[in-house]
Amino acid sequence: MDKHLDKIFAALADPTRRTILNMLLEDDMAVTDVAEPFEMSLTAISKHLIVLMQAGIISQEKRGRVKWCKLEPDALRDASIWMQSFGQLEAINLEAFESFLHQELEKDTTVTF
């Protein structure tokens, strides 16, 4: 699981690859169409696509003589679940916690037998 997450986060770390993913949110695209808005070679774009494929985020399919890219719908599920676990942690208000402790300590000292 950790190696899979490492590949996903490494793939997402690059702004070009994130832009490609945003483009593929709209629809499947031919590799040449993916490359069009970028000022880099088709070879460079292909290398980015390979990283995304190795991470399982996209897949490619050959239709005739054209390679098409598409997002894999559940590819980011594990990464999303992992990241959401951090949303469970709430920031502790230290002043409120200190006030609570003082109140509790005062209760303990006022107890009589």
Coordinates of N, CA and C in Angstrom, one line a residue:
M1 N 0.8 -1.2 0.0 CA 0.0 0.0 0.0 C 0.9 1.3 0.0
D2 N 1.9 1.3 0.8 CA 2.8 2.5 0.9 C 3.4 2.8 -0.4
K3 N 3.9 1.8 -1.1 CA 4.6 2.0 -2.4 C 3.6 2.5 -3.4
H4 N 2.4 2.0 -3.4 CA 1.3 2.5 -4.3 C 1.0 4.0 -4.0
L5 N 0.9 4.4 -2.8 CA 0.7 5.8 -2.4 C 1.9 6.6 -2.8
D6 N 3.1 6.1 -2.6 CA 4.3 6.8 -3.0 C 4.2 7.2 -4.5
K7 N 3.8 6.2 -5.3 CA 3.7 6.4 -6.8 C 2.7 7.5 -7.1
I8 N 1.6 7.4 -6.4 CA 0.5 8.4 -6.7 C 0.9 9.8 -6.3
F9 N 1.5 10.0 -5.1 CA 1.9 11.3 -4.7 C 3.1 11.8 -5.5
A10 N 4.0 11.0 -5.9 CA 5.1 11.4 -6.8 C 4.5 11.9 -8.1
A11 N 3.5 11.1 -8.7 CA 2.9 11.5 -9.9 C 2.2 12.9 -9.8
L12 N 1.5 13.1 -8.7 CA 0.8 14.3 -8.4 C 1.7 15.5 -8.1
A13 N 2.9 15.3 -7.8 CA 3.8 16.3 -7.3 C 4.2 17.3 -8.5
D14 N 4.1 16.8 -9.7 CA 4.5 17.6 -10.8 C 3.3 18.5 -11.4
P15 N 3.5 19.8 -11.5 CA 2.4 20.6 -12.0 C 2.0 20.3 -13.4
T16 N 2.8 19.8 -14.3 CA 2.4 19.4 -15.6 C 1.5 18.2 -15.6
R17 N 1.8 17.3 -14.7 CA 0.9 16.1 -14.6 C -0.4 16.5 -14.0
R18 N -0.4 17.4 -13.0 CA -1.7 17.8 -12.5 C -2.5 18.6 -13.5
T19 N -1.9 19.3 -14.4 CA -2.6 20.0 -15.5 C -3.2 19.0 -16.4
I20 N -2.4 17.9 -16.7 CA -2.9 16.9 -17.6 C -4.2 16.2 -17.0
L21 N -4.1 16.0 -15.7 CA -5.3 15.4 -15.0 C -6.5 16.3 -15.1
N22 N -6.3 17.6 -14.9 CA -7.4 18.5 -15.1 C -8.0 18.5 -16.5
M23 N -7.1 18.3 -17.4 CA -7.6 18.2 -18.8 C -8.4 17.0 -19.0
L24 N -8.0 15.9 -18.4 CA -8.7 14.6 -18.6 C -10.0 14.5 -17.8
L25 N -10.2 15.4 -16.9 CA -11.4 15.5 -16.2 C -12.6 15.7 -17.1
E26 N -12.3 16.5 -18.2 CA -13.3 16.8 -19.2 C -13.8 15.6 -20.0
D27 N -12.8 14.9 -20.5 CA -13.1 13.8 -21.4 C -11.8 13.0 -21.7
D28 N -11.9 11.9 -22.3 CA -10.7 11.2 -22.8 C -10.1 12.0 -23.9
M29 N -8.7 12.0 -24.0 CA -8.0 12.8 -25.0 C -7.0 12.0 -25.7
A30 N -6.7 12.3 -27.0 CA -5.6 11.7 -27.7 C -4.3 12.3 -27.1
V31 N -3.3 11.5 -27.2 CA -2.0 12.0 -26.6 C -1.6 13.3 -27.3
T32 N -1.8 13.4 -28.6 CA -1.4 14.6 -29.3 C -2.2 15.8 -28.8
D33 N -3.4 15.6 -28.4 CA -4.3 16.7 -27.9 C -3.8 17.1 -26.5
V34 N -3.4 16.1 -25.7 CA -2.9 16.4 -24.4 C -1.6 17.2 -24.5
A35 N -0.8 17.0 -25.5 CA 0.5 17.7 -25.6 C 0.3 19.1 -26.2
E36 N -0.7 19.3 -26.9 CA -0.9 20.6 -27.6 C -0.7 21.9 -26.8
P37 N -1.3 22.0 -25.6 CA -1.1 23.3 -24.9 C 0.2 23.5 -24.2
F38 N 1.0 22.5 -24.2 CA 2.3 22.6 -23.5 C 3.4 23.0 -24.4
E39 N 4.4 23.7 -23.9 CA 5.6 24.1 -24.7 C 6.7 23.1 -24.4
M40 N 6.4 21.8 -24.7 CA 7.4 20.8 -24.6 C 7.2 19.7 -25.7
S41 N 8.1 18.9 -25.9 CA 8.0 17.9 -27.0 C 7.0 16.8 -26.6
L42 N 6.5 16.1 -27.7 CA 5.6 15.0 -27.5 C 6.3 13.9 -26.6
T43 N 7.6 13.8 -26.8 CA 8.3 12.8 -26.0 C 8.3 13.1 -24.5
A44 N 8.4 14.4 -24.2 CA 8.4 14.8 -22.8 C 7.0 14.6 -22.2
I45 N 6.0 14.9 -23.0 CA 4.6 14.6 -22.5 C 4.4 13.1 -22.3
S46 N 4.9 12.4 -23.2 CA 4.7 10.9 -23.1 C 5.4 10.4 -21.8
K47 N 6.5 11.0 -21.4 CA 7.1 10.6 -20.2 C 6.2 10.9 -19.0
H48 N 5.6 12.1 -19.0 CA 4.6 12.4 -18.0 C 3.5 11.4 -17.9
L49 N 3.0 11.1 -19.1 CA 1.9 10.1 -19.2 C 2.3 8.7 -18.6
I50 N 3.5 8.3 -18.9 CA 4.0 7.1 -18.4 C 4.0 7.1 -16.9
V51 N 4.4 8.2 -16.3 CA 4.4 8.3 -14.8 C 3.0 8.2 -14.3
L52 N 2.1 8.8 -14.9 CA 0.6 8.8 -14.5 C 0.1 7.4 -14.7
M53 N 0.5 6.7 -15.7 CA 0.0 5.3 -15.9 C 0.6 4.3 -14.9
Q54 N 1.9 4.5 -14.6 CA 2.5 3.6 -13.6 C 1.9 3.8 -12.3
A55 N 1.4 5.0 -12.0 CA 0.8 5.2 -10.7 C -0.7 4.7 -10.7
G56 N -1.1 4.3 -11.9 CA -2.5 3.8 -12.1 C -3.6 4.9 -12.1
I57 N -3.2 6.2 -12.3 CA -4.1 7.3 -12.4 C -4.8 7.4 -13.7
I58 N -4.1 7.1 -14.8 CA -4.7 7.1 -16.1 C -4.4 5.8 -16.8
S59 N -5.1 5.5 -17.9 CA -4.8 4.4 -18.8 C -4.7 4.9 -20.2
Q60 N -4.1 4.1 -21.1 CA -4.1 4.5 -22.5 C -4.7 3.3 -23.3
E61 N -5.4 3.7 -24.3 CA -6.0 2.7 -25.2 C -5.7 3.2 -26.7
K62 N -5.3 2.2 -27.5 CA -5.1 2.6 -28.9 C -6.4 2.4 -29.7
R63 N -6.8 3.4 -30.3 CA -8.0 3.4 -31.2 C -7.5 3.7 -32.6
G64 N -7.4 2.7 -33.4 CA -6.8 2.9 -34.8 C -5.4 3.2 -34.6
R65 N -4.9 4.4 -35.1 CA -3.5 4.7 -35.0 C -3.3 5.8 -33.9
V66 N -4.3 6.0 -33.1 CA -4.2 7.1 -32.1 C -4.3 6.5 -30.7
K67 N -3.4 7.0 -29.9 CA -3.4 6.6 -28.4 C -4.3 7.6 -27.7
W68 N -5.2 7.1 -26.9 CA -6.1 7.9 -26.1 C -5.8 7.7 -24.6
C69 N -5.9 8.8 -23.9 CA -5.7 8.7 -22.4 C -7.0 8.9 -21.7
K70 N -7.2 8.2 -20.6 CA -8.4 8.5 -19.8 C -8.1 8.3 -18.4
L71 N -8.8 9.0 -17.5 CA -8.6 8.9 -16.1 C -9.2 7.5 -15.6
E72 N -8.6 7.0 -14.7 CA -9.1 5.8 -14.0 C -9.9 6.2 -12.8
P73 N -11.2 5.9 -12.8 CA -12.1 6.5 -11.9 C -11.8 6.3 -10.4
D74 N -11.3 5.2 -10.0 CA -11.0 4.9 -8.6 C -9.5 5.0 -8.3
A75 N -8.7 5.6 -9.2 CA -7.3 5.6 -9.0 C -6.8 6.3 -7.8
L76 N -7.5 7.4 -7.4 CA -7.1 8.2 -6.3 C -7.8 7.9 -5.0
R77 N -8.6 6.8 -5.0 CA -9.4 6.5 -3.8 C -8.5 6.3 -2.6
D78 N -7.5 5.4 -2.7 CA -6.6 5.1 -1.6 C -5.9 6.4 -1.0
A79 N -5.4 7.2 -2.0 CA -4.8 8.5 -1.5 C -5.8 9.4 -0.8
S80 N -7.0 9.4 -1.4 CA -8.0 10.3 -0.8 C -8.4 9.8 0.7
I81 N -8.5 8.5 0.8 CA -8.8 7.9 2.1 C -7.7 8.2 3.1
W82 N -6.5 8.1 2.6 CA -5.3 8.3 3.5 C -5.3 9.8 3.9
M83 N -5.6 10.7 3.0 CA -5.6 12.1 3.3 C -6.7 12.5 4.2
Q84 N -7.9 11.9 4.0 CA -9.0 12.2 4.9 C -8.8 11.9 6.3
S85 N -8.0 10.9 6.6 CA -7.7 10.5 8.0 C -7.1 11.6 8.7
F86 N -6.4 12.5 8.1 CA -5.8 13.7 8.7 C -6.9 14.7 9.1
G87 N -8.0 14.7 8.3 CA -9.1 15.7 8.6 C -9.8 15.3 9.9
Q88 N -9.6 14.1 10.4 CA -10.2 13.7 11.6 C -9.6 14.4 12.9
L89 N -8.4 14.9 12.7 CA -7.7 15.5 13.8 C -8.1 17.0 13.9
E90 N -8.6 17.4 15.1 CA -9.0 18.7 15.3 C -7.9 19.4 16.1
A91 N -7.8 20.7 15.8 CA -6.8 21.5 16.5 C -7.3 21.6 17.9
I92 N -6.4 21.5 18.8 CA -6.7 21.7 20.2 C -6.6 23.1 20.6
N93 N -7.6 23.6 21.2 CA -7.6 25.0 21.7 C -6.9 24.9 23.1
L94 N -5.7 25.3 23.2 CA -4.9 25.1 24.4 C -5.5 25.9 25.6
E95 N -6.0 27.1 25.3 CA -6.5 28.0 26.4 C -7.8 27.3 26.9
A96 N -8.6 26.8 26.1 CA -9.9 26.2 26.5 C -9.5 24.9 27.3
F97 N -8.5 24.2 26.9 CA -8.1 23.0 27.6 C -7.6 23.3 28.9
E98 N -6.7 24.4 29.0 CA -6.2 24.8 30.3 C -7.3 25.2 31.2
S99 N -8.3 26.0 30.7 CA -9.4 26.4 31.6 C -10.2 25.2 32.1
F100 N -10.4 24.2 31.2 CA -11.1 23.0 31.6 C -10.3 22.3 32.7
L101 N -9.0 22.2 32.6 CA -8.2 21.5 33.6 C -8.3 22.2 35.0
H102 N -8.2 23.6 34.9 CA -8.3 24.4 36.2 C -9.7 24.1 36.8
Q103 N -10.8 24.1 36.1 CA -12.1 23.8 36.6 C -12.2 22.4 37.3
E104 N -11.6 21.5 36.6 CA -11.6 20.1 37.1 C -10.8 20.0 38.4
L105 N -9.6 20.7 38.4 CA -8.8 20.6 39.6 C -9.5 21.3 40.8
E106 N -10.2 22.4 40.5 CA -10.9 23.1 41.6 C -12.0 22.2 42.1
K107 N -12.7 21.4 41.3 CA -13.7 20.5 41.7 C -13.1 19.4 42.7
D108 N -11.9 18.9 42.3 CA -11.3 17.9 43.1 C -10.9 18.4 44.5
T109 N -10.5 19.7 44.6 CA -10.1 20.2 45.9 C -11.3 20.6 46.8
T110 N -12.5 20.8 46.2 CA -13.7 21.1 47.0 C -14.5 19.9 47.4
V111 N -14.1 18.7 47.1 CA -14.7 17.5 47.5 C -14.4 17.2 48.9
T112 N -15.5 17.0 49.7 CA -15.3 16.7 51.2 C -15.8 15.3 51.4
F113 N -15.3 14.7 52.5 CA -15.7 13.3 52.8 C -16.6 13.3 54.0

